[in-house]
Amino acid sequence: MKICYIVAMEAEAAPFVERFQVEKVEGAFHPLPCLLYRKDLDGGDTLYVVVNGTQHGSSLIGCEAASVTAVKAIETLHPDLVINSGTCGAFRKNGAEIGKVYIGNSVMFHDRRVMGDDEWGTQALGNYALSPRSEEIARALSLPMGKVTTGSSLDIQPCDLHIIEENHGELKDMEAAAIAFVCSLFDIPCLLVKSVTDLIDGGADTLEEFRRNLRTASENLSKVNIRIVDYLTGK
């Protein structure tokens, strides 16, 4: 089995890369900035970790970078499963806590506002299918599940919040729906693993809260990812 993690930021991937001792493959996606780490596991399985990389000195985040990385990773590596692992915002009113890790049970966009129930409106929301094993994995590892909504901005606007609430969104990120979209084109199952860095309804400045909690959320994410890989490979 070939398992491919797609992660936006190196800071999110670093604890997982270190704990699993995956090795960097230099120049794997040249001239694109995305980075590839690889490890051959016991039993013939292969683990890939692909990170968006950087531009102008900062980590590439958001839907555009995620889409480019996902296309290149799938075309090059031909994985059996794509796992988007990363951090997210969530709602205190739904029981979210900083560092809590969730498995996504559905995913959509919250900032592609093409109104109506016609084909464009449906396409704008996305609502892409996720891996049929998502619920099984969450249950086996005793992890909570939540609906992920994706937008290209770190902050949240009233119109975005309206769409999130109207569609019962619980976890807000900047990559998941874009990666799930690409996976739908290639007919490859996609699993979402999200760790909370900030509480949307907590009253704190989003960027400051994100920076303050990034390390803790990424460490918790790493611990869960190790359990997921062990489960998928039968350990």
JSON list of C-alpha atoms in Angstrom, two decimals:
[
{"chain": "A", "resi": 1, "resn": "MET", "atom": "CA", "xyz": [0.00, 0.00, 0.00]},
{"chain": "A", "resi": 2, "resn": "LYS", "atom": "CA", "xyz": [1.27, 3.46, -0.91]},
{"chain": "A", "resi": 3, "resn": "ILE", "atom": "CA", "xyz": [0.15, 6.11, 1.58]},
{"chain": "A", "resi": 4, "resn": "CYS", "atom": "CA", "xyz": [0.71, 9.74, 0.62]},
{"chain": "A", "resi": 5, "resn": "TYR", "atom": "CA", "xyz": [0.39, 12.51, 3.18]},
{"chain": "A", "resi": 6, "resn": "ILE", "atom": "CA", "xyz": [-0.07, 16.01, 1.78]},
{"chain": "A", "resi": 7, "resn": "VAL", "atom": "CA", "xyz": [0.77, 18.76, 4.27]},
{"chain": "A", "resi": 8, "resn": "ALA", "atom": "CA", "xyz": [0.80, 22.51, 3.71]},
{"chain": "A", "resi": 9, "resn": "MET", "atom": "CA", "xyz": [3.52, 23.68, 6.09]},
{"chain": "A", "resi": 10, "resn": "GLU", "atom": "CA", "xyz": [6.84, 22.15, 7.08]},
{"chain": "A", "resi": 11, "resn": "ALA", "atom": "CA", "xyz": [6.07, 23.13, 10.68]},
{"chain": "A", "resi": 12, "resn": "GLU", "atom": "CA", "xyz": [2.96, 20.93, 10.55]},
{"chain": "A", "resi": 13, "resn": "ALA", "atom": "CA", "xyz": [4.86, 18.02, 9.03]},
{"chain": "A", "resi": 14, "resn": "ALA", "atom": "CA", "xyz": [8.12, 18.26, 11.02]},
{"chain": "A", "resi": 15, "resn": "PRO", "atom": "CA", "xyz": [7.12, 16.20, 14.11]},
{"chain": "A", "resi": 16, "resn": "PHE", "atom": "CA", "xyz": [5.71, 13.46, 11.88]},
{"chain": "A", "resi": 17, "resn": "VAL", "atom": "CA", "xyz": [8.77, 13.48, 9.60]},
{"chain": "A", "resi": 18, "resn": "GLU", "atom": "CA", "xyz": [11.09, 13.24, 12.60]},
{"chain": "A", "resi": 19, "resn": "ARG", "atom": "CA", "xyz": [9.18, 10.51, 14.44]},
{"chain": "A", "resi": 20, "resn": "PHE", "atom": "CA", "xyz": [8.85, 8.31, 11.34]},
{"chain": "A", "resi": 21, "resn": "GLN", "atom": "CA", "xyz": [12.37, 9.11, 10.10]},
{"chain": "A", "resi": 22, "resn": "VAL", "atom": "CA", "xyz": [11.22, 9.55, 6.52]},
{"chain": "A", "resi": 23, "resn": "GLU", "atom": "CA", "xyz": [14.03, 10.60, 4.20]},
{"chain": "A", "resi": 24, "resn": "LYS", "atom": "CA", "xyz": [13.97, 13.66, 1.99]},
{"chain": "A", "resi": 25, "resn": "VAL", "atom": "CA", "xyz": [14.13, 13.00, -1.77]},
{"chain": "A", "resi": 26, "resn": "GLU", "atom": "CA", "xyz": [16.01, 15.94, -3.22]},
{"chain": "A", "resi": 27, "resn": "GLY", "atom": "CA", "xyz": [14.61, 17.59, -6.36]},
{"chain": "A", "resi": 28, "resn": "ALA", "atom": "CA", "xyz": [11.72, 15.14, -6.64]},
{"chain": "A", "resi": 29, "resn": "PHE", "atom": "CA", "xyz": [9.26, 17.70, -8.01]},
{"chain": "A", "resi": 30, "resn": "HIS", "atom": "CA", "xyz": [11.62, 20.22, -9.64]},
{"chain": "A", "resi": 31, "resn": "PRO", "atom": "CA", "xyz": [10.91, 22.98, -10.66]},
{"chain": "A", "resi": 32, "resn": "LEU", "atom": "CA", "xyz": [7.92, 23.04, -8.30]},
{"chain": "A", "resi": 33, "resn": "PRO", "atom": "CA", "xyz": [8.65, 23.98, -4.68]},
{"chain": "A", "resi": 34, "resn": "CYS", "atom": "CA", "xyz": [6.89, 20.98, -3.12]},
{"chain": "A", "resi": 35, "resn": "LEU", "atom": "CA", "xyz": [9.06, 18.64, -1.07]},
{"chain": "A", "resi": 36, "resn": "LEU", "atom": "CA", "xyz": [9.00, 14.84, -0.92]},
{"chain": "A", "resi": 37, "resn": "TYR", "atom": "CA", "xyz": [9.88, 12.57, 2.00]},
{"chain": "A", "resi": 38, "resn": "ARG", "atom": "CA", "xyz": [9.76, 8.78, 1.65]},
{"chain": "A", "resi": 39, "resn": "LYS", "atom": "CA", "xyz": [10.10, 5.67, 3.76]},
{"chain": "A", "resi": 40, "resn": "ASP", "atom": "CA", "xyz": [9.69, 2.00, 2.86]},
{"chain": "A", "resi": 41, "resn": "LEU", "atom": "CA", "xyz": [7.75, 0.28, 5.63]},
{"chain": "A", "resi": 42, "resn": "ASP", "atom": "CA", "xyz": [7.78, -3.34, 6.70]},
{"chain": "A", "resi": 43, "resn": "GLY", "atom": "CA", "xyz": [5.51, -5.56, 4.65]},
{"chain": "A", "resi": 44, "resn": "GLY", "atom": "CA", "xyz": [6.08, -3.75, 1.35]},
{"chain": "A", "resi": 45, "resn": "ASP", "atom": "CA", "xyz": [4.14, -0.59, 2.21]},
{"chain": "A", "resi": 46, "resn": "THR", "atom": "CA", "xyz": [5.49, 2.86, 1.31]},
{"chain": "A", "resi": 47, "resn": "LEU", "atom": "CA", "xyz": [4.93, 6.11, 3.18]},
{"chain": "A", "resi": 48, "resn": "TYR", "atom": "CA", "xyz": [5.24, 9.44, 1.41]},
{"chain": "A", "resi": 49, "resn": "VAL", "atom": "CA", "xyz": [5.02, 12.87, 3.01]},
{"chain": "A", "resi": 50, "resn": "VAL", "atom": "CA", "xyz": [4.63, 15.73, 0.54]},
{"chain": "A", "resi": 51, "resn": "VAL", "atom": "CA", "xyz": [4.86, 19.35, 1.72]},
{"chain": "A", "resi": 52, "resn": "ASN", "atom": "CA", "xyz": [3.87, 22.42, -0.32]},
{"chain": "A", "resi": 53, "resn": "GLY", "atom": "CA", "xyz": [7.26, 24.09, 0.13]},
{"chain": "A", "resi": 54, "resn": "THR", "atom": "CA", "xyz": [7.99, 27.81, 0.26]},
{"chain": "A", "resi": 55, "resn": "GLN", "atom": "CA", "xyz": [7.95, 30.92, -1.90]},
{"chain": "A", "resi": 56, "resn": "HIS", "atom": "CA", "xyz": [9.27, 34.39, -1.01]},
{"chain": "A", "resi": 57, "resn": "GLY", "atom": "CA", "xyz": [10.52, 33.01, 2.29]},
{"chain": "A", "resi": 58, "resn": "SER", "atom": "CA", "xyz": [7.21, 31.75, 3.64]},
{"chain": "A", "resi": 59, "resn": "SER", "atom": "CA", "xyz": [5.34, 28.45, 3.60]},
{"chain": "A", "resi": 60, "resn": "LEU", "atom": "CA", "xyz": [2.89, 28.04, 0.75]},
{"chain": "A", "resi": 61, "resn": "ILE", "atom": "CA", "xyz": [-0.62, 27.75, 2.15]},
{"chain": "A", "resi": 62, "resn": "GLY", "atom": "CA", "xyz": [-4.11, 27.83, 0.68]},
{"chain": "A", "resi": 63, "resn": "CYS", "atom": "CA", "xyz": [-6.08, 26.13, -2.04]},
{"chain": "A", "resi": 64, "resn": "GLU", "atom": "CA", "xyz": [-3.89, 27.00, -5.01]},
{"chain": "A", "resi": 65, "resn": "ALA", "atom": "CA", "xyz": [-0.70, 25.54, -3.55]},
{"chain": "A", "resi": 66, "resn": "ALA", "atom": "CA", "xyz": [-2.59, 22.53, -2.21]},
{"chain": "A", "resi": 67, "resn": "SER", "atom": "CA", "xyz": [-4.07, 21.79, -5.64]},
{"chain": "A", "resi": 68, "resn": "VAL", "atom": "CA", "xyz": [-0.70, 22.03, -7.41]},
{"chain": "A", "resi": 69, "resn": "THR", "atom": "CA", "xyz": [0.94, 19.79, -4.81]},
{"chain": "A", "resi": 70, "resn": "ALA", "atom": "CA", "xyz": [-1.86, 17.23, -4.92]},
{"chain": "A", "resi": 71, "resn": "VAL", "atom": "CA", "xyz": [-1.82, 16.95, -8.71]},
{"chain": "A", "resi": 72, "resn": "LYS", "atom": "CA", "xyz": [1.96, 16.56, -8.86]},
{"chain": "A", "resi": 73, "resn": "ALA", "atom": "CA", "xyz": [2.07, 14.08, -5.98]},
{"chain": "A", "resi": 74, "resn": "ILE", "atom": "CA", "xyz": [-0.67, 11.87, -7.42]},
{"chain": "A", "resi": 75, "resn": "GLU", "atom": "CA", "xyz": [0.73, 11.91, -10.96]},
{"chain": "A", "resi": 76, "resn": "THR", "atom": "CA", "xyz": [4.24, 11.12, -9.72]},
{"chain": "A", "resi": 77, "resn": "LEU", "atom": "CA", "xyz": [3.65, 8.70, -6.84]},
{"chain": "A", "resi": 78, "resn": "HIS", "atom": "CA", "xyz": [0.38, 6.95, -7.79]},
{"chain": "A", "resi": 79, "resn": "PRO", "atom": "CA", "xyz": [-0.71, 6.52, -4.16]},
{"chain": "A", "resi": 80, "resn": "ASP", "atom": "CA", "xyz": [-3.48, 4.19, -2.99]},
{"chain": "A", "resi": 81, "resn": "LEU", "atom": "CA", "xyz": [-4.59, 6.69, -0.35]},
{"chain": "A", "resi": 82, "resn": "VAL", "atom": "CA", "xyz": [-4.07, 10.44, 0.07]},
{"chain": "A", "resi": 83, "resn": "ILE", "atom": "CA", "xyz": [-4.18, 11.84, 3.60]},
{"chain": "A", "resi": 84, "resn": "ASN", "atom": "CA", "xyz": [-4.40, 15.59, 4.07]},
{"chain": "A", "resi": 85, "resn": "SER", "atom": "CA", "xyz": [-2.93, 16.28, 7.50]},
{"chain": "A", "resi": 86, "resn": "GLY", "atom": "CA", "xyz": [-2.92, 19.78, 8.92]},
{"chain": "A", "resi": 87, "resn": "THR", "atom": "CA", "xyz": [-4.17, 22.32, 11.40]},
{"chain": "A", "resi": 88, "resn": "CYS", "atom": "CA", "xyz": [-7.52, 24.04, 11.51]},
{"chain": "A", "resi": 89, "resn": "GLY", "atom": "CA", "xyz": [-9.79, 26.43, 13.31]},
{"chain": "A", "resi": 90, "resn": "ALA", "atom": "CA", "xyz": [-12.85, 25.12, 15.13]},
{"chain": "A", "resi": 91, "resn": "PHE", "atom": "CA", "xyz": [-15.74, 26.24, 17.31]},
{"chain": "A", "resi": 92, "resn": "ARG", "atom": "CA", "xyz": [-15.70, 26.23, 21.09]},
{"chain": "A", "resi": 93, "resn": "LYS", "atom": "CA", "xyz": [-19.51, 25.95, 21.04]},
{"chain": "A", "resi": 94, "resn": "ASN", "atom": "CA", "xyz": [-19.11, 22.52, 19.38]},
{"chain": "A", "resi": 95, "resn": "GLY", "atom": "CA", "xyz": [-16.74, 21.27, 22.06]},
{"chain": "A", "resi": 96, "resn": "ALA", "atom": "CA", "xyz": [-13.48, 22.00, 20.23]},
{"chain": "A", "resi": 97, "resn": "GLU", "atom": "CA", "xyz": [-10.27, 22.46, 22.20]},
{"chain": "A", "resi": 98, "resn": "ILE", "atom": "CA", "xyz": [-6.77, 23.57, 21.20]},
{"chain": "A", "resi": 99, "resn": "GLY", "atom": "CA", "xyz": [-4.76, 20.54, 20.05]},
{"chain": "A", "resi": 100, "resn": "LYS", "atom": "CA", "xyz": [-7.77, 18.27, 19.62]},
{"chain": "A", "resi": 101, "resn": "VAL", "atom": "CA", "xyz": [-7.41, 16.04, 16.56]},
{"chain": "A", "resi": 102, "resn": "TYR", "atom": "CA", "xyz": [-10.32, 15.12, 14.30]},
{"chain": "A", "resi": 103, "resn": "ILE", "atom": "CA", "xyz": [-11.00, 12.90, 11.32]},
{"chain": "A", "resi": 104, "resn": "GLY", "atom": "CA", "xyz": [-13.02, 14.65, 8.63]},
{"chain": "A", "resi": 105, "resn": "ASN", "atom": "CA", "xyz": [-16.39, 13.10, 7.83]},
{"chain": "A", "resi": 106, "resn": "SER", "atom": "CA", "xyz": [-17.17, 15.45, 4.92]},
{"chain": "A", "resi": 107, "resn": "VAL", "atom": "CA", "xyz": [-15.59, 18.45, 3.22]},
{"chain": "A", "resi": 108, "resn": "MET", "atom": "CA", "xyz": [-16.69, 21.51, 1.27]},
{"chain": "A", "resi": 109, "resn": "PHE", "atom": "CA", "xyz": [-15.67, 25.07, 0.36]},
{"chain": "A", "resi": 110, "resn": "HIS", "atom": "CA", "xyz": [-17.09, 27.97, 2.37]},
{"chain": "A", "resi": 111, "resn": "ASP", "atom": "CA", "xyz": [-15.85, 30.90, 0.29]},
{"chain": "A", "resi": 112, "resn": "ARG", "atom": "CA", "xyz": [-16.81, 30.04, -3.29]},
{"chain": "A", "resi": 113, "resn": "ARG", "atom": "CA", "xyz": [-20.03, 32.00, -3.45]},
{"chain": "A", "resi": 114, "resn": "VAL", "atom": "CA", "xyz": [-21.90, 31.03, -6.61]},
{"chain": "A", "resi": 115, "resn": "MET", "atom": "CA", "xyz": [-25.49, 31.24, -5.45]},
{"chain": "A", "resi": 116, "resn": "GLY", "atom": "CA", "xyz": [-28.31, 28.92, -6.37]},
{"chain": "A", "resi": 117, "resn": "ASP", "atom": "CA", "xyz": [-28.97, 25.21, -6.59]},
{"chain": "A", "resi": 118, "resn": "ASP", "atom": "CA", "xyz": [-27.86, 24.85, -10.20]},
{"chain": "A", "resi": 119, "resn": "GLU", "atom": "CA", "xyz": [-24.71, 23.10, -11.37]},
{"chain": "A", "resi": 120, "resn": "TRP", "atom": "CA", "xyz": [-22.42, 26.05, -10.55]},
{"chain": "A", "resi": 121, "resn": "GLY", "atom": "CA", "xyz": [-23.79, 26.40, -7.04]},
{"chain": "A", "resi": 122, "resn": "THR", "atom": "CA", "xyz": [-23.26, 22.70, -6.42]},
{"chain": "A", "resi": 123, "resn": "GLN", "atom": "CA", "xyz": [-19.76, 22.85, -7.85]},
{"chain": "A", "resi": 124, "resn": "ALA", "atom": "CA", "xyz": [-18.87, 25.87, -5.74]},
{"chain": "A", "resi": 125, "resn": "LEU", "atom": "CA", "xyz": [-19.67, 24.11, -2.45]},
{"chain": "A", "resi": 126, "resn": "GLY", "atom": "CA", "xyz": [-17.87, 20.93, -3.51]},
{"chain": "A", "resi": 127, "resn": "ASN", "atom": "CA", "xyz": [-19.03, 18.43, -0.88]},
{"chain": "A", "resi": 128, "resn": "TYR", "atom": "CA", "xyz": [-16.52, 15.86, -2.10]},
{"chain": "A", "resi": 129, "resn": "ALA", "atom": "CA", "xyz": [-16.62, 12.22, -1.05]},
{"chain": "A", "resi": 130, "resn": "LEU", "atom": "CA", "xyz": [-13.94, 11.13, 1.41]},
{"chain": "A", "resi": 131, "resn": "SER", "atom": "CA", "xyz": [-12.37, 7.75, 2.03]},
{"chain": "A", "resi": 132, "resn": "PRO", "atom": "CA", "xyz": [-15.01, 5.17, 2.97]},
{"chain": "A", "resi": 133, "resn": "ARG", "atom": "CA", "xyz": [-12.62, 4.11, 5.74]},
{"chain": "A", "resi": 134, "resn": "SER", "atom": "CA", "xyz": [-12.81, 7.48, 7.50]},
{"chain": "A", "resi": 135, "resn": "GLU", "atom": "CA", "xyz": [-15.45, 6.41, 10.01]},
{"chain": "A", "resi": 136, "resn": "GLU", "atom": "CA", "xyz": [-13.78, 3.04, 10.56]},
{"chain": "A", "resi": 137, "resn": "ILE", "atom": "CA", "xyz": [-10.46, 4.70, 11.37]},
{"chain": "A", "resi": 138, "resn": "ALA", "atom": "CA", "xyz": [-12.04, 7.28, 13.66]},
{"chain": "A", "resi": 139, "resn": "ARG", "atom": "CA", "xyz": [-13.91, 4.57, 15.54]},
{"chain": "A", "resi": 140, "resn": "ALA", "atom": "CA", "xyz": [-10.90, 2.26, 15.81]},
{"chain": "A", "resi": 141, "resn": "LEU", "atom": "CA", "xyz": [-8.65, 5.03, 17.15]},
{"chain": "A", "resi": 142, "resn": "SER", "atom": "CA", "xyz": [-11.36, 6.72, 19.26]},
{"chain": "A", "resi": 143, "resn": "LEU", "atom": "CA", "xyz": [-11.06, 10.01, 17.39]},
{"chain": "A", "resi": 144, "resn": "PRO", "atom": "CA", "xyz": [-13.86, 12.57, 16.98]},
{"chain": "A", "resi": 145, "resn": "MET", "atom": "CA", "xyz": [-15.16, 13.41, 13.52]},
{"chain": "A", "resi": 146, "resn": "GLY", "atom": "CA", "xyz": [-16.23, 16.72, 12.05]},
{"chain": "A", "resi": 147, "resn": "LYS", "atom": "CA", "xyz": [-17.19, 18.42, 8.82]},
{"chain": "A", "resi": 148, "resn": "VAL", "atom": "CA", "xyz": [-14.30, 20.37, 7.29]},
{"chain": "A", "resi": 149, "resn": "THR", "atom": "CA", "xyz": [-14.89, 23.58, 5.36]},
{"chain": "A", "resi": 150, "resn": "THR", "atom": "CA", "xyz": [-12.14, 25.19, 3.31]},
{"chain": "A", "resi": 151, "resn": "GLY", "atom": "CA", "xyz": [-11.39, 28.76, 2.26]},
{"chain": "A", "resi": 152, "resn": "SER", "atom": "CA", "xyz": [-8.38, 30.65, 0.96]},
{"chain": "A", "resi": 153, "resn": "SER", "atom": "CA", "xyz": [-8.21, 33.17, 3.83]},
{"chain": "A", "resi": 154, "resn": "LEU", "atom": "CA", "xyz": [-7.05, 32.77, 7.42]},
{"chain": "A", "resi": 155, "resn": "ASP", "atom": "CA", "xyz": [-9.63, 35.18, 8.77]},
{"chain": "A", "resi": 156, "resn": "ILE", "atom": "CA", "xyz": [-13.37, 34.68, 8.51]},
{"chain": "A", "resi": 157, "resn": "GLN", "atom": "CA", "xyz": [-15.98, 37.01, 7.04]},
{"chain": "A", "resi": 158, "resn": "PRO", "atom": "CA", "xyz": [-19.68, 37.11, 7.99]},
{"chain": "A", "resi": 159, "resn": "CYS", "atom": "CA", "xyz": [-20.69, 35.67, 4.61]},
{"chain": "A", "resi": 160, "resn": "ASP", "atom": "CA", "xyz": [-18.27, 32.75, 5.08]},
{"chain": "A", "resi": 161, "resn": "LEU", "atom": "CA", "xyz": [-19.53, 32.14, 8.60]},
{"chain": "A", "resi": 162, "resn": "HIS", "atom": "CA", "xyz": [-23.10, 32.07, 7.30]},
{"chain": "A", "resi": 163, "resn": "ILE", "atom": "CA", "xyz": [-22.22, 29.35, 4.77]},
{"chain": "A", "resi": 164, "resn": "ILE", "atom": "CA", "xyz": [-20.33, 27.35, 7.41]},
{"chain": "A", "resi": 165, "resn": "GLU", "atom": "CA", "xyz": [-23.22, 27.48, 9.86]},
{"chain": "A", "resi": 166, "resn": "GLU", "atom": "CA", "xyz": [-25.83, 26.81, 7.19]},
{"chain": "A", "resi": 167, "resn": "ASN", "atom": "CA", "xyz": [-23.93, 23.67, 6.17]},
{"chain": "A", "resi": 168, "resn": "HIS", "atom": "CA", "xyz": [-23.06, 22.55, 9.72]},
{"chain": "A", "resi": 169, "resn": "GLY", "atom": "CA", "xyz": [-19.32, 23.04, 9.28]},
{"chain": "A", "resi": 170, "resn": "GLU", "atom": "CA", "xyz": [-17.14, 22.32, 12.31]},
{"chain": "A", "resi": 171, "resn": "LEU", "atom": "CA", "xyz": [-13.48, 22.55, 11.22]},
{"chain": "A", "resi": 172, "resn": "LYS", "atom": "CA", "xyz": [-12.17, 25.45, 9.12]},
{"chain": "A", "resi": 173, "resn": "ASP", "atom": "CA", "xyz": [-8.99, 25.06, 7.08]},
{"chain": "A", "resi": 174, "resn": "MET", "atom": "CA", "xyz": [-7.30, 26.29, 3.91]},
{"chain": "A", "resi": 175, "resn": "GLU", "atom": "CA", "xyz": [-6.47, 23.11, 1.95]},
{"chain": "A", "resi": 176, "resn": "ALA", "atom": "CA", "xyz": [-8.71, 20.10, 2.54]},
{"chain": "A", "resi": 177, "resn": "ALA", "atom": "CA", "xyz": [-11.46, 20.71, -0.03]},
{"chain": "A", "resi": 178, "resn": "ALA", "atom": "CA", "xyz": [-8.88, 21.56, -2.72]},
{"chain": "A", "resi": 179, "resn": "ILE", "atom": "CA", "xyz": [-7.04, 18.29, -2.11]},
{"chain": "A", "resi": 180, "resn": "ALA", "atom": "CA", "xyz": [-10.30, 16.33, -1.97]},
{"chain": "A", "resi": 181, "resn": "PHE", "atom": "CA", "xyz": [-11.28, 17.95, -5.29]},
{"chain": "A", "resi": 182, "resn": "VAL", "atom": "CA", "xyz": [-8.07, 16.75, -6.95]},
{"chain": "A", "resi": 183, "resn": "CYS", "atom": "CA", "xyz": [-8.52, 13.27, -5.46]},
{"chain": "A", "resi": 184, "resn": "SER", "atom": "CA", "xyz": [-12.04, 13.16, -6.92]},
{"chain": "A", "resi": 185, "resn": "LEU", "atom": "CA", "xyz": [-10.62, 13.81, -10.39]},
{"chain": "A", "resi": 186, "resn": "PHE", "atom": "CA", "xyz": [-8.15, 10.93, -10.03]},
{"chain": "A", "resi": 187, "resn": "ASP", "atom": "CA", "xyz": [-10.67, 8.68, -8.21]},
{"chain": "A", "resi": 188, "resn": "ILE", "atom": "CA", "xyz": [-8.30, 8.22, -5.25]},
{"chain": "A", "resi": 189, "resn": "PRO", "atom": "CA", "xyz": [-9.66, 8.00, -1.69]},
{"chain": "A", "resi": 190, "resn": "CYS", "atom": "CA", "xyz": [-8.87, 10.95, 0.57]},
{"chain": "A", "resi": 191, "resn": "LEU", "atom": "CA", "xyz": [-8.68, 10.99, 4.36]},
{"chain": "A", "resi": 192, "resn": "LEU", "atom": "CA", "xyz": [-8.60, 14.21, 6.40]},
{"chain": "A", "resi": 193, "resn": "VAL", "atom": "CA", "xyz": [-6.78, 14.56, 9.75]},
{"chain": "A", "resi": 194, "resn": "LYS", "atom": "CA", "xyz": [-7.08, 17.97, 11.41]},
{"chain": "A", "resi": 195, "resn": "SER", "atom": "CA", "xyz": [-5.68, 19.41, 14.67]},
{"chain": "A", "resi": 196, "resn": "VAL", "atom": "CA", "xyz": [-7.11, 22.59, 16.20]},
{"chain": "A", "resi": 197, "resn": "THR", "atom": "CA", "xyz": [-4.87, 25.67, 16.51]},
{"chain": "A", "resi": 198, "resn": "ASP", "atom": "CA", "xyz": [-7.50, 28.35, 17.02]},
{"chain": "A", "resi": 199, "resn": "LEU", "atom": "CA", "xyz": [-11.07, 28.77, 18.21]},
{"chain": "A", "resi": 200, "resn": "ILE", "atom": "CA", "xyz": [-13.13, 30.76, 15.74]},
{"chain": "A", "resi": 201, "resn": "ASP", "atom": "CA", "xyz": [-15.60, 31.83, 18.42]},
{"chain": "A", "resi": 202, "resn": "GLY", "atom": "CA", "xyz": [-13.00, 32.19, 21.18]},
{"chain": "A", "resi": 203, "resn": "GLY", "atom": "CA", "xyz": [-12.42, 35.93, 20.86]},
{"chain": "A", "resi": 204, "resn": "ALA", "atom": "CA", "xyz": [-8.63, 35.80, 20.34]},
{"chain": "A", "resi": 205, "resn": "ASP", "atom": "CA", "xyz": [-6.75, 37.19, 17.34]},
{"chain": "A", "resi": 206, "resn": "THR", "atom": "CA", "xyz": [-6.69, 34.33, 14.82]},
{"chain": "A", "resi": 207, "resn": "LEU", "atom": "CA", "xyz": [-3.08, 34.75, 13.64]},
{"chain": "A", "resi": 208, "resn": "GLU", "atom": "CA", "xyz": [-1.67, 35.16, 17.13]},
{"chain": "A", "resi": 209, "resn": "GLU", "atom": "CA", "xyz": [-3.61, 32.15, 18.41]},
{"chain": "A", "resi": 210, "resn": "PHE", "atom": "CA", "xyz": [-2.51, 30.08, 15.40]},
{"chain": "A", "resi": 211, "resn": "ARG", "atom": "CA", "xyz": [1.16, 30.90, 15.96]},
{"chain": "A", "resi": 212, "resn": "ARG", "atom": "CA", "xyz": [0.93, 30.28, 19.69]},
{"chain": "A", "resi": 213, "resn": "ASN", "atom": "CA", "xyz": [-0.63, 26.83, 19.30]},
{"chain": "A", "resi": 214, "resn": "LEU", "atom": "CA", "xyz": [0.99, 25.58, 16.08]},
{"chain": "A", "resi": 215, "resn": "ARG", "atom": "CA", "xyz": [3.66, 23.48, 17.79]},
{"chain": "A", "resi": 216, "resn": "THR", "atom": "CA", "xyz": [1.23, 21.80, 20.20]},
{"chain": "A", "resi": 217, "resn": "ALA", "atom": "CA", "xyz": [-1.31, 21.10, 17.48]},
{"chain": "A", "resi": 218, "resn": "SER", "atom": "CA", "xyz": [1.38, 19.69, 15.16]},
{"chain": "A", "resi": 219, "resn": "GLU", "atom": "CA", "xyz": [2.78, 17.43, 17.90]},
{"chain": "A", "resi": 220, "resn": "ASN", "atom": "CA", "xyz": [-0.69, 16.05, 18.59]},
{"chain": "A", "resi": 221, "resn": "LEU", "atom": "CA", "xyz": [-1.23, 15.62, 14.85]},
{"chain": "A", "resi": 222, "resn": "SER", "atom": "CA", "xyz": [2.01, 13.63, 14.63]},
{"chain": "A", "resi": 223, "resn": "LYS", "atom": "CA", "xyz": [0.96, 11.23, 17.38]},
{"chain": "A", "resi": 224, "resn": "VAL", "atom": "CA", "xyz": [-2.35, 10.54, 15.65]},
{"chain": "A", "resi": 225, "resn": "ASN", "atom": "CA", "xyz": [-0.71, 10.14, 12.23]},
{"chain": "A", "resi": 226, "resn": "ILE", "atom": "CA", "xyz": [1.62, 7.47, 13.60]},
{"chain": "A", "resi": 227, "resn": "ARG", "atom": "CA", "xyz": [-1.39, 5.59, 14.94]},
{"chain": "A", "resi": 228, "resn": "ILE", "atom": "CA", "xyz": [-3.16, 5.92, 11.59]},
{"chain": "A", "resi": 229, "resn": "VAL", "atom": "CA", "xyz": [-0.21, 4.57, 9.62]},
{"chain": "A", "resi": 230, "resn": "ASP", "atom": "CA", "xyz": [0.18, 1.68, 12.07]},
{"chain": "A", "resi": 231, "resn": "TYR", "atom": "CA", "xyz": [-3.53, 0.91, 11.72]},
{"chain": "A", "resi": 232, "resn": "LEU", "atom": "CA", "xyz": [-3.49, 1.06, 7.93]},
{"chain": "A", "resi": 233, "resn": "THR", "atom": "CA", "xyz": [-0.46, -1.20, 7.71]},
{"chain": "A", "resi": 234, "resn": "GLY", "atom": "CA", "xyz": [-1.84, -3.72, 10.18]},
{"chain": "A", "resi": 235, "resn": "LYS", "atom": "CA", "xyz": [0.52, -3.05, 13.08]}
]
